[in-house]
Amino acid sequence: MTEKKKRQAVYNPEADKKWIEKNKERRNYLSGRSSARSFIRNKSTEEDLDELSALIMERREQLKANQ
């Protein structure tokens, strides 16, 4: 029985740079989302969570209105 060899991952900084230049909006979105999640999980206080809940409800209403 022959085993398939797994392809080794290789970091390609040029491809990375090309993707970043081509997808600035997507990268910005992912970065902001990651920061928000990290803040909520690790640093937020009870007051922060209350304020964020209100902001989330407002944003949901805006999204519903725009559909």
XYZ file of C-alpha atoms in Angstrom:
67
model
C 0.000 0.000 0.000
C 1.474 3.331 -0.997
C 1.207 6.355 1.221
C 0.597 9.743 -0.293
C 3.167 12.278 0.715
C 1.698 15.427 2.156
C 2.704 18.624 0.496
C 4.782 20.791 2.798
C 3.512 24.298 3.410
C 5.855 26.979 2.156
C 5.577 30.614 3.137
C 5.628 32.909 0.133
C 5.952 36.563 1.210
C 5.518 37.836 -2.343
C 2.172 36.063 -2.726
C 1.158 37.399 0.682
C 2.022 40.950 -0.334
C 0.167 40.575 -3.635
C -2.976 39.310 -1.840
C -2.843 42.189 0.669
C -2.555 44.791 -2.108
C -5.404 43.197 -4.038
C -7.717 42.755 -1.037
C -7.262 45.845 1.134
C -10.950 46.145 2.017
C -11.246 42.479 2.969
C -8.065 42.627 5.054
C -9.301 45.757 6.818
C -12.641 44.058 7.533
C -10.972 40.924 8.923
C -8.584 42.970 11.046
C -11.402 45.041 12.552
C -13.513 41.968 13.230
C -10.603 40.269 14.932
C -9.901 43.322 17.083
C -13.539 43.603 18.129
C -13.740 39.934 19.100
C -10.492 40.103 21.023
C -11.636 43.201 22.907
C -14.966 41.603 23.826
C -13.375 38.359 24.980
C -10.375 39.741 26.846
C -10.725 43.363 27.921
C -14.347 44.493 27.988
C -16.093 45.551 31.174
C -19.771 45.182 32.018
C -20.331 48.792 30.901
C -18.531 48.149 27.623
C -20.728 45.126 26.954
C -23.888 47.137 27.666
C -22.806 49.862 25.245
C -21.807 47.338 22.598
C -25.169 45.571 22.917
C -26.957 48.844 22.226
C -24.703 49.563 19.245
C -25.307 46.071 17.868
C -29.077 46.506 18.093
C -28.836 49.873 16.290
C -26.702 48.353 13.548
C -29.114 45.457 13.073
C -31.967 47.931 12.629
C -29.944 49.837 10.030
C -29.229 46.639 8.130
C -32.896 45.618 8.187
C -33.928 49.064 6.922
C -31.471 48.818 4.016
C -32.666 45.437 2.764
